[in-house]
Each structure stands twice: as structure tokens, then as C-alpha cells.
Coordinates of C-alpha atoms and ligand atoms in Angstrom, one line a residue:
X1 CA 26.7 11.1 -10.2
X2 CA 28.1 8.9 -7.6
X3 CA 29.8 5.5 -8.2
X4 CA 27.8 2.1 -7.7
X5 CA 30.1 -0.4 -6.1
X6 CA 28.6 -4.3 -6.3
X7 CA 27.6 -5.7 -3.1
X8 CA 28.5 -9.2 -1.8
X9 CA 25.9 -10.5 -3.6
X10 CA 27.5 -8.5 -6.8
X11 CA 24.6 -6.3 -7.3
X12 CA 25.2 -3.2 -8.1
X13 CA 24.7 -0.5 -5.0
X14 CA 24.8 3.0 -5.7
X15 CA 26.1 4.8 -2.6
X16 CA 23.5 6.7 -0.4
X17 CA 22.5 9.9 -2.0
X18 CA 23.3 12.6 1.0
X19 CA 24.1 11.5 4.5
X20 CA 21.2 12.2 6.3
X21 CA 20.6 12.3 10.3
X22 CA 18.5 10.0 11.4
X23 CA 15.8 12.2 13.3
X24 CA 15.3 14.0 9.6
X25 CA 12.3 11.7 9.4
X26 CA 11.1 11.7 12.8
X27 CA 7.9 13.8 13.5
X28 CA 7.4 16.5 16.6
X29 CA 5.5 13.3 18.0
X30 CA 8.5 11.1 18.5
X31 CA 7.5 8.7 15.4
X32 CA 10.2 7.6 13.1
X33 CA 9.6 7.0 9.9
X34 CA 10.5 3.9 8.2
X35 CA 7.6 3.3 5.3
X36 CA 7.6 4.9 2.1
X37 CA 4.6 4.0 -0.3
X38 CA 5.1 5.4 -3.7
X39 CA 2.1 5.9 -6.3
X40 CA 3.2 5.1 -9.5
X41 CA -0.1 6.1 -11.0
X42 CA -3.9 7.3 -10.5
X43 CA -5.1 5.3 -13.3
X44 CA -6.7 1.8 -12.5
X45 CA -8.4 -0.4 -15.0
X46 CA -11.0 -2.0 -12.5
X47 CA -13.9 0.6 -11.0
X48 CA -14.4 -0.3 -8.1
X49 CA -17.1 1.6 -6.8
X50 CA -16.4 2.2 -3.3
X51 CA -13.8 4.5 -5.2
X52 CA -14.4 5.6 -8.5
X53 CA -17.7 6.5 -10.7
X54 CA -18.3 4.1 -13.4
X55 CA -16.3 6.5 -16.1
X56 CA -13.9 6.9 -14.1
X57 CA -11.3 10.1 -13.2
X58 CA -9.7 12.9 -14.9
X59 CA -6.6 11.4 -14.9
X60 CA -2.9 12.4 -14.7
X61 CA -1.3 13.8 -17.9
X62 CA 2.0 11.5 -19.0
X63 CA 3.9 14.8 -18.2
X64 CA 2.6 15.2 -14.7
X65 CA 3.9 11.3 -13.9
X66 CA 7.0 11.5 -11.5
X67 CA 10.0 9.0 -14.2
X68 CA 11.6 6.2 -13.1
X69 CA 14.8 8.1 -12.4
X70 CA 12.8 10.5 -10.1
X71 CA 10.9 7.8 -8.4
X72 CA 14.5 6.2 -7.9
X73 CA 16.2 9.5 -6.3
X74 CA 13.4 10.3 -4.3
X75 CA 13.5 6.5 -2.8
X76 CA 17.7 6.9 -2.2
X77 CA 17.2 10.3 -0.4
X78 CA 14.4 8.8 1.7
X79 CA 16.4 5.6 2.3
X80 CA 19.5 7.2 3.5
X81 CA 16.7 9.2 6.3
X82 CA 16.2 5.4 7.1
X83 CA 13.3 4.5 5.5
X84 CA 13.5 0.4 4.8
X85 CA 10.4 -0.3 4.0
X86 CA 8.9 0.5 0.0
X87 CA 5.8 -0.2 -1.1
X88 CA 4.3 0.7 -5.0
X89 CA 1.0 1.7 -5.5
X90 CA -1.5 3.1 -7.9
X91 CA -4.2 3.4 -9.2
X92 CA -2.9 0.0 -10.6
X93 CA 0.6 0.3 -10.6
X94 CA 0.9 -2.6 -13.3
X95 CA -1.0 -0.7 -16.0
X96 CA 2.2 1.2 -15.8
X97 CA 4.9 -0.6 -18.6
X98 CA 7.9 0.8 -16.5
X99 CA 7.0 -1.0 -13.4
X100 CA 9.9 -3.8 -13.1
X101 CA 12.5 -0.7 -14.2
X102 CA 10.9 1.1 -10.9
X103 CA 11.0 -1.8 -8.8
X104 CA 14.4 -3.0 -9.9
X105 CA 15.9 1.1 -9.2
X106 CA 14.7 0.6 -5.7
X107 CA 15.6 -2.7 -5.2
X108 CA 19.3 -1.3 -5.5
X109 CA 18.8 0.2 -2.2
X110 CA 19.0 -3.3 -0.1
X111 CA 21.9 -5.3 0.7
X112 CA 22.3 -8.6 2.4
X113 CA 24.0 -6.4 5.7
X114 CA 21.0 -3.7 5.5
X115 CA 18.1 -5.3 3.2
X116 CA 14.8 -3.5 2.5
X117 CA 11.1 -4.6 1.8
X118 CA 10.4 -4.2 -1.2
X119 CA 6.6 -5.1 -2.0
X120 CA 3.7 -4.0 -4.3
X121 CA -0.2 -3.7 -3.8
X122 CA -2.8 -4.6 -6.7
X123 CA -5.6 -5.9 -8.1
X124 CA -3.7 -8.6 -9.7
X125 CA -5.8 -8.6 -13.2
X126 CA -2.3 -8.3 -15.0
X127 CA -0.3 -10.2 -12.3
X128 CA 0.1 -13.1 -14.5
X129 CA 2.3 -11.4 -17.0
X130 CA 4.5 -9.7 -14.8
X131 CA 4.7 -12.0 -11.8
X132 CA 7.9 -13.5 -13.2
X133 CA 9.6 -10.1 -14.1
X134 CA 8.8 -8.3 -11.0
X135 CA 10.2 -11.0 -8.9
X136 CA 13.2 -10.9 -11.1
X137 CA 13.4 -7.2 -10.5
X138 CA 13.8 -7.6 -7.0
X139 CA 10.1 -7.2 -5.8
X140 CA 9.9 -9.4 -2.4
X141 CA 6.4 -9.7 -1.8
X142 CA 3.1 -8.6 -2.9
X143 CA -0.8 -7.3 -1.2
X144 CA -3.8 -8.1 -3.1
X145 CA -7.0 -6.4 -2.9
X146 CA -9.8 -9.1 -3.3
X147 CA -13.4 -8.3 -1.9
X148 CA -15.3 -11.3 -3.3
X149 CA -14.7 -14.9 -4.5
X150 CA -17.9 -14.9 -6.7
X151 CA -17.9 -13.5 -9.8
X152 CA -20.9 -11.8 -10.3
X153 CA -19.9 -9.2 -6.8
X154 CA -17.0 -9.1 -8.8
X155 CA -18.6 -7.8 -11.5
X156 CA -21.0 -5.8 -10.0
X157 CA -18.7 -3.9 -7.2
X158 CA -15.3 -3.1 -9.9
X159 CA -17.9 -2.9 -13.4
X160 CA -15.2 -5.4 -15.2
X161 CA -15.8 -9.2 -15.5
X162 CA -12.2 -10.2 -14.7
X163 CA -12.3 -12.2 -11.1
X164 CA -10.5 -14.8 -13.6
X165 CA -7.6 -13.1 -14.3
X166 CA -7.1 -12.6 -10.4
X167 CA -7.0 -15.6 -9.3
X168 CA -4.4 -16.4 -12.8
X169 CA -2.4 -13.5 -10.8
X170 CA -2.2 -14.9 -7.7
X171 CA -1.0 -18.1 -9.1
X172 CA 1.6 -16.9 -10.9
X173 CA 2.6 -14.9 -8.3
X174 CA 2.7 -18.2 -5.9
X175 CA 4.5 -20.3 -9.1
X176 CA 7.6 -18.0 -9.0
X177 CA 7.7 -16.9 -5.1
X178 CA 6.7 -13.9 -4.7
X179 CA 5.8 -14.5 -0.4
X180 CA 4.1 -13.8 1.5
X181 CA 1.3 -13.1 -0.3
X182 CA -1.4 -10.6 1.4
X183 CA -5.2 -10.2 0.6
X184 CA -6.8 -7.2 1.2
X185 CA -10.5 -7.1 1.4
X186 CA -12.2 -4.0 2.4
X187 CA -16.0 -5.1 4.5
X188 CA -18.8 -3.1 3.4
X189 CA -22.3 -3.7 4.6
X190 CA -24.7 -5.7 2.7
X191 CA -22.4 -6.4 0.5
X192 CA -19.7 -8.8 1.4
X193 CA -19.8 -9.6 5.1
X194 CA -21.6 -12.7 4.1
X195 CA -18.4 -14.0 2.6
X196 CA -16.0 -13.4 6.0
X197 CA -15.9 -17.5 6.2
X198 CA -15.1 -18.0 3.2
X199 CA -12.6 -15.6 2.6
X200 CA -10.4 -17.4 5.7
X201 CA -11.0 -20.7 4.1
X202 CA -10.1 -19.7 0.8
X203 CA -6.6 -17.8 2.3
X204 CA -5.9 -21.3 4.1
X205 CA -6.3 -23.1 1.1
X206 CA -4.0 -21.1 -0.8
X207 CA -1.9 -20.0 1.8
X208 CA -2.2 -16.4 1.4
X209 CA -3.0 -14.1 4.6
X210 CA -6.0 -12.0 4.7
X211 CA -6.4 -8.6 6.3
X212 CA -9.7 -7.7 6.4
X213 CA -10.0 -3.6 6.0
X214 CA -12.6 -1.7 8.2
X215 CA -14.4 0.8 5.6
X216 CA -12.8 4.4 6.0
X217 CA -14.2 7.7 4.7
X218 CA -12.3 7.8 1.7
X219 CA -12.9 8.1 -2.0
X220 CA -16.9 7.2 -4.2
X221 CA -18.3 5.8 -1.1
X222 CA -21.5 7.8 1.0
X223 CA -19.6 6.9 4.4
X224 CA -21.7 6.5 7.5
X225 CA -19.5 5.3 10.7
X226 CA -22.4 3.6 11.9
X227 CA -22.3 1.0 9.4
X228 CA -19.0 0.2 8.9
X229 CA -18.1 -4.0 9.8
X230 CA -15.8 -3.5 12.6
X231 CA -12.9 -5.5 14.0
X232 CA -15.1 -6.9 16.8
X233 CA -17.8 -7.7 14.2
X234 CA -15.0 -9.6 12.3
X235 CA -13.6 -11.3 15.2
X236 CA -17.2 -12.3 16.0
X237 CA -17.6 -14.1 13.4
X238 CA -14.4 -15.9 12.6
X239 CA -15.1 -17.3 15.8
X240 CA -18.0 -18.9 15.5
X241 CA -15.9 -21.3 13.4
X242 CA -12.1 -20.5 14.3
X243 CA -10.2 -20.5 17.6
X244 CA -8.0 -16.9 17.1
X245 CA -4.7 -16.2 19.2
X246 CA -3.5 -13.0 19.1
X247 CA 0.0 -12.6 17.2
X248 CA 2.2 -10.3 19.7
X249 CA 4.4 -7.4 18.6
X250 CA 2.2 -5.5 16.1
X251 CA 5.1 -2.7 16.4
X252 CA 3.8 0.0 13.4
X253 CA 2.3 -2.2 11.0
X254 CA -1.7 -1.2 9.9
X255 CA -2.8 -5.0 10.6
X256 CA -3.6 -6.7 13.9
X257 CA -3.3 -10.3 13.8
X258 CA -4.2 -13.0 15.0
X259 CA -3.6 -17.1 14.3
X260 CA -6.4 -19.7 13.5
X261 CA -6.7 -22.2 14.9
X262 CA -2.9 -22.2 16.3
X263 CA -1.6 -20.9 13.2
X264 CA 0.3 -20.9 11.1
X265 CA -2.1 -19.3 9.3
X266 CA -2.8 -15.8 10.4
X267 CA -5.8 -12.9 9.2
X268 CA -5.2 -9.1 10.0
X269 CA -7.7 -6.6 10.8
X270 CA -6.7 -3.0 9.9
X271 CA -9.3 -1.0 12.4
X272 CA -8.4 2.8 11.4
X273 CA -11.7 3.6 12.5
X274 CA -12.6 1.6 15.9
X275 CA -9.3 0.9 17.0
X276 CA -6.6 4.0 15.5
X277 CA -2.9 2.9 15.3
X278 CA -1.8 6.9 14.3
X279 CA 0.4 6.7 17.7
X280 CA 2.8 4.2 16.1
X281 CA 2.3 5.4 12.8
X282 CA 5.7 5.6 10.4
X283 CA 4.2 5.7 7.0
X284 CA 4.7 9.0 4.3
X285 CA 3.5 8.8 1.2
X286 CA 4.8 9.9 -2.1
X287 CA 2.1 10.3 -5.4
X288 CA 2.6 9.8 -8.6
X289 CA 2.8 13.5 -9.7
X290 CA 4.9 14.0 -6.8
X291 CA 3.7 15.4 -4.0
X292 CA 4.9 13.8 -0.3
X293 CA 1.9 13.3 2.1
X294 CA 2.8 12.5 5.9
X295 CA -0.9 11.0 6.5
X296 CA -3.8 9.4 4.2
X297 CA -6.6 11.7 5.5
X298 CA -4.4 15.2 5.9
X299 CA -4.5 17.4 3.0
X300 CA -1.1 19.0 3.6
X301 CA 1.5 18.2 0.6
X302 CA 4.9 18.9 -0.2
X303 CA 5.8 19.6 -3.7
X304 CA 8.8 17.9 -4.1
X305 CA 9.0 17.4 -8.1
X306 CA 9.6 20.9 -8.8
X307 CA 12.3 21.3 -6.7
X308 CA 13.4 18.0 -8.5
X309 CA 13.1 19.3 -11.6
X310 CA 14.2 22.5 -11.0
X311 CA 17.9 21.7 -10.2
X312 CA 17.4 21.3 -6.1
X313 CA 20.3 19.1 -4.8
X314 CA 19.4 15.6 -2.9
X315 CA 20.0 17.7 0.5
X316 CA 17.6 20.3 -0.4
X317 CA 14.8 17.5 -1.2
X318 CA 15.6 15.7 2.1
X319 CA 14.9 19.0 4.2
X320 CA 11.8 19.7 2.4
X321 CA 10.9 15.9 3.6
X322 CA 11.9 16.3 6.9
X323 CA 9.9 20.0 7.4
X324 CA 7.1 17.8 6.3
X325 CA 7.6 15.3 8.4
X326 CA 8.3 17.3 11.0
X327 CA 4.9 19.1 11.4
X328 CA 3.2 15.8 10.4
X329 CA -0.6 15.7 12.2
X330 CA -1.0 13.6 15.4
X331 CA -3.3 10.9 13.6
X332 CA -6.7 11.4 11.5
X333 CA -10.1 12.8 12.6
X334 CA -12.0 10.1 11.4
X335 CA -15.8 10.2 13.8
X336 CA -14.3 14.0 15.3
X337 CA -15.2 17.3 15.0
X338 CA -13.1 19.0 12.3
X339 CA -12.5 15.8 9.9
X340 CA -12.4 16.8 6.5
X341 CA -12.7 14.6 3.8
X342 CA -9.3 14.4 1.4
X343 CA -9.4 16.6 -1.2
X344 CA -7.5 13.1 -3.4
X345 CA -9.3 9.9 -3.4
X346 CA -7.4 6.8 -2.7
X347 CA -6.8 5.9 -6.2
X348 CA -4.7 9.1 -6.4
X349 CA -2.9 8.5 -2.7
X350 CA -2.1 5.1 -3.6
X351 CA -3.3 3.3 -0.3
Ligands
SF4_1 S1 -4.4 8.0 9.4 FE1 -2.5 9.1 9.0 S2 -1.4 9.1 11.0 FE2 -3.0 7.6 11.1 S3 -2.1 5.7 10.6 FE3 -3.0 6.4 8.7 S4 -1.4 7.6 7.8 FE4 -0.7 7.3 9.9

């Protein structure tokens, strides 16, 4: 077990796992990767029904879910390959009661010389009771996903009453400085579109930024890529009221942006489906029974938790991750001949 040294800050830094080459986690495409987003669990309390049916699904045995110790290694192998960017997910990764042990394992991995993001995505109904603890574990900053600000399409598109306890969670989450703070609102036709406005009024008010998502052919919903509300829809109608700037230097990150009105507040578009960004993608995901995934619509895996729990040394695990990364796909299908649907909904990708 190697020996954690405090940092100038006198944390505790355990030393990097394996050295590890830096093109390990560069693709045959020339894309480095830098962005690991871990699934802590498929389970979510909310049913939202653009990705689960109303009872929900067979979810992952206790057994199956990768421990915080795993989570931990696996994040220190792919940090010394370079990744610097972490991000938890679920399901709902607060239903899980380990969470702040998870996040403070990989907050371990920054220093103030080579610091890492650190941030989580949820649906914030139990944000107010672990706000505090989460930013004390080291979390840096947090994503939302909020569709609607009235409570009946609340109740009506997740099935649970509880827009209440959102907005509680994003105030606590503002209270003790968890920043930025991203909203996430996926647009679906006829349902929410109506509420584009608002949403940007409500982020300035509160001074959260909004990315609004373009629907992709993923998880409960009947897809059609006719119908989706694209980027230029958005735009469209932001500016009937709002003067947008586009932010330079998108670099690999999902959203476009763009300021209102000057700025400084901004609103995101993530366009996977009119406008791709798979050329400058450097994101792998890791689920929560442990299997790597190099894209969110590819169906290729890497087992990595048997190897994990099978005795395989950090070095082994890293060159399992780097095969997979490796032969990663150019970018998704989505509208082409020879897309397949996922075989795992988002709730068990994580996002
Ligand atoms: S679809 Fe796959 S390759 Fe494209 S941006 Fe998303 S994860 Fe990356």
C-alpha cells in the first residue's frame, strides 16, 4: 500500500497508483482523455419518464455495486493516465449513504500544484442534507437536472411530488458554496419548451447556469429526430428576449455557451444531435457495477471489477483502460445508418 504524504495544504495525498504514460488514455483518433464520470448507482428515487417506466428497473444487487475503495483505485489509476476532471453520477448518486466517503477518496487526488474538478450531477431531492457534507468532503461544484419550475410537470414527468425539495437543494447547495451551480434541463416537445423563458430568468435570479439538453435516443423515451427542440430552436427563442454572445473556447466540454445580455450570466446548449462534439470528445465512463464505457451510445465495455477483484495489479487495470480507450469509436450514430440503441439506459450509464 503506498504512503500518503500531506500536501501543502496538509491534506493527505496518497502517491499516484502506477506511473502511467500519458498517451495510455489517448484514442487511435488523437483524443486525450481527461473526464472520468463515475456511476455510483442505477437506482434513482424520481421516475422520470423520459427514462424509466413508472415501477421502475431491475436494479443492481448490493453485491454487484463497485466499494468505495474500488471506486477510489479505479479514480488514482485513471488520474495518474491524466484524467483531472471527476464527475459522480447515478441513478441518483445521493440515495447512496457512502457518497461523501466516495467523494472525499477522490478528492485526495488534487493538490493546490495539480488540482482536479471534482463535481456531482443530481436531482437535488436530498441535496439539502448533504450539501454541507459533500462540500466538506471536497466536492467543488455541482449539475442539477431540473425540467420544470411548476409543480404539477414536476409531478407528472418524474411521478413524485417533490419539486419542493429541489429548490431546498439548490439552496443549500448555494448557502455553503458549492459553485458554480449547473441546471440541466433536457427539451422535449409539447412538454416544456413553453417554459425556455423562464427557465433563463429563473437561472439569473438565482445565479445558476442553465444548459439546455437536446433530447437524445436514450433510455423510456419513443425517440423521433424530427421532433427533438434543437439548438437553433433554443437560440430562437432566447432571442426574442435576450441579446446572446457566444462564449469562445468551448475546448471538449458538451455545452456551447453563450452570454445574455453581456453576461455574466451565461446558458449552454448541449446539441449531441444537430451539432456533434464526438471530435473533441475526452470523456470514459465508469458504472457502478464496473464496467468502463469509452462513449454513451457504444455498447462496447470493459470489465474492469473482476480483474479488480481478482488480484490484477494497478498496471494491469490501466492497460485494460487504455486497450479500451484505444479502439474507442469515432463519435455516435445518432440519425445514421447502423445506430443502435444502448443496450443500458442512462440511469445505468450515469450521464
Ligand atoms: S456520443 Fe460518445 S464520442 Fe460523442 S461526445 Fe458523447 S461520449 Fe463522446
Amino acid at each position: 500500500m503506498e504512503e500518503a504524504e500531506p500536501d501543502q495544504r496538509g491534506r493527505e495525498v496518497v502517491q499516484p497508483a502506477v506511473n502511467l504514460p500519458a498517451a495510455l488514455f489517448t484514442d487511435q483518433y488523437g483524443r486525450r482523455h481527461r473526464s472520468l464520470r463515475i456511476s455510483i448507482i442505477d437506482k434513482c428515487q424520481l421516475r422520470c419518464t423520459y427514462c424509466m417506466p413508472a415501477q421502475g428497473l431491475p436494479w443492481l444487487p448490493p453485491a454487484k455495486l463497485l466499494r468505495v475503495a474500488e471506486i477510489s483505485r479505479l479514480a488514482r489509476i485513471a488520474h495518474a493516465g491524466g484524467v483531472r476532471d471527476f464527475r459522480i453520477t447515478g441513478g441518483e448518486p445521493l440515495i447512496r449513504r457512502d457518497v461523501c466517503e466516495i467523494v472525499r477518496e477522490i478528492a485526495t487526488l488534487g493538490t493546490a500544484e495539480d488540482p482536479i474538478d471534482l463535481a456531482l450531477t443530481t436531482n437535488a431531492v436530498l441535496l439539502d442534507k448533504f450539501a454541507k457534507d459533500l462540500k466538506d468532503a471536497g466536492l467543488s461544484r455541482i449539475n442539477v437536472s431540473l425540467d420544470t419550475l411548476r409543480p404539477e410537470r414536476f409531478k407528472k414527468l418524474t411521478l413524485r411530488d417533490q419539486l419542493g425539495r429541489v429548490f431546498a437543494g439548490l439552496a443549500s447547495a448555494k448557502e455553503v458554496g458549492l459553485f458554480p451551480i449547473k441546471l440541466n434541463t433536457l427539451l422535449m416537445p409539447g412538454v416544456n419548451e413553453d417554459e425556455i423563458l423562464d427557465l433563463v430568468d429563473y437561472a439569473r435570479r438565482e445565479g445558476f447556469e442553465l444548459r439546455f439538453i437536446e433530447q437524445m435516443p436514450l433510455g423510456n423515451n419513443p425517440w423521433n429526430g424530427s421532433t427533438i427542440i434543437t439548438q437553433v430552436e433554443i437560440l430562437e427563442k432566447i432571442a426574442e428576449k435576450h441579446v446572446l454572445t457566444e462564449v469562445p473556447g468551448r475546448g471538449s466540454a458538451p455545452a456551447a455557451t453563450w452570454y445574455v445580455d453581456g453576461g455574466p450570466q451565461k446558458i449552454g446548449v448541449i446539441a449531441s444531435v444537430t451539432r456533434p462534439f464526438c471530435g473533441g470528445c475526452d470523456r470514459l465512463r465508469l458504472t457502478a457495477d464496473g464496467m468502463l464505457r469509452t462513449c454513451l451510445f457504444s455498447d462496447r465495455e470493459t470489465d474492469l471489477v473482476t480483474p479488480l477483484r481478482s488480484g490484477a495489479s494497478d498496471l494491469e487495470i490501466a492497460q485494460l483502460m487504455g486497450l479500451a480507450v484505444h479502439e474507442k469509436e469515432p463519435g455516435h450514430l445518432i440519425g445514421k445508418a447502423g445506430f443502435k440503441l444502448p443496450k443500458r439506459g442512462m440511469s445505468a450509464i450515469g450521464g
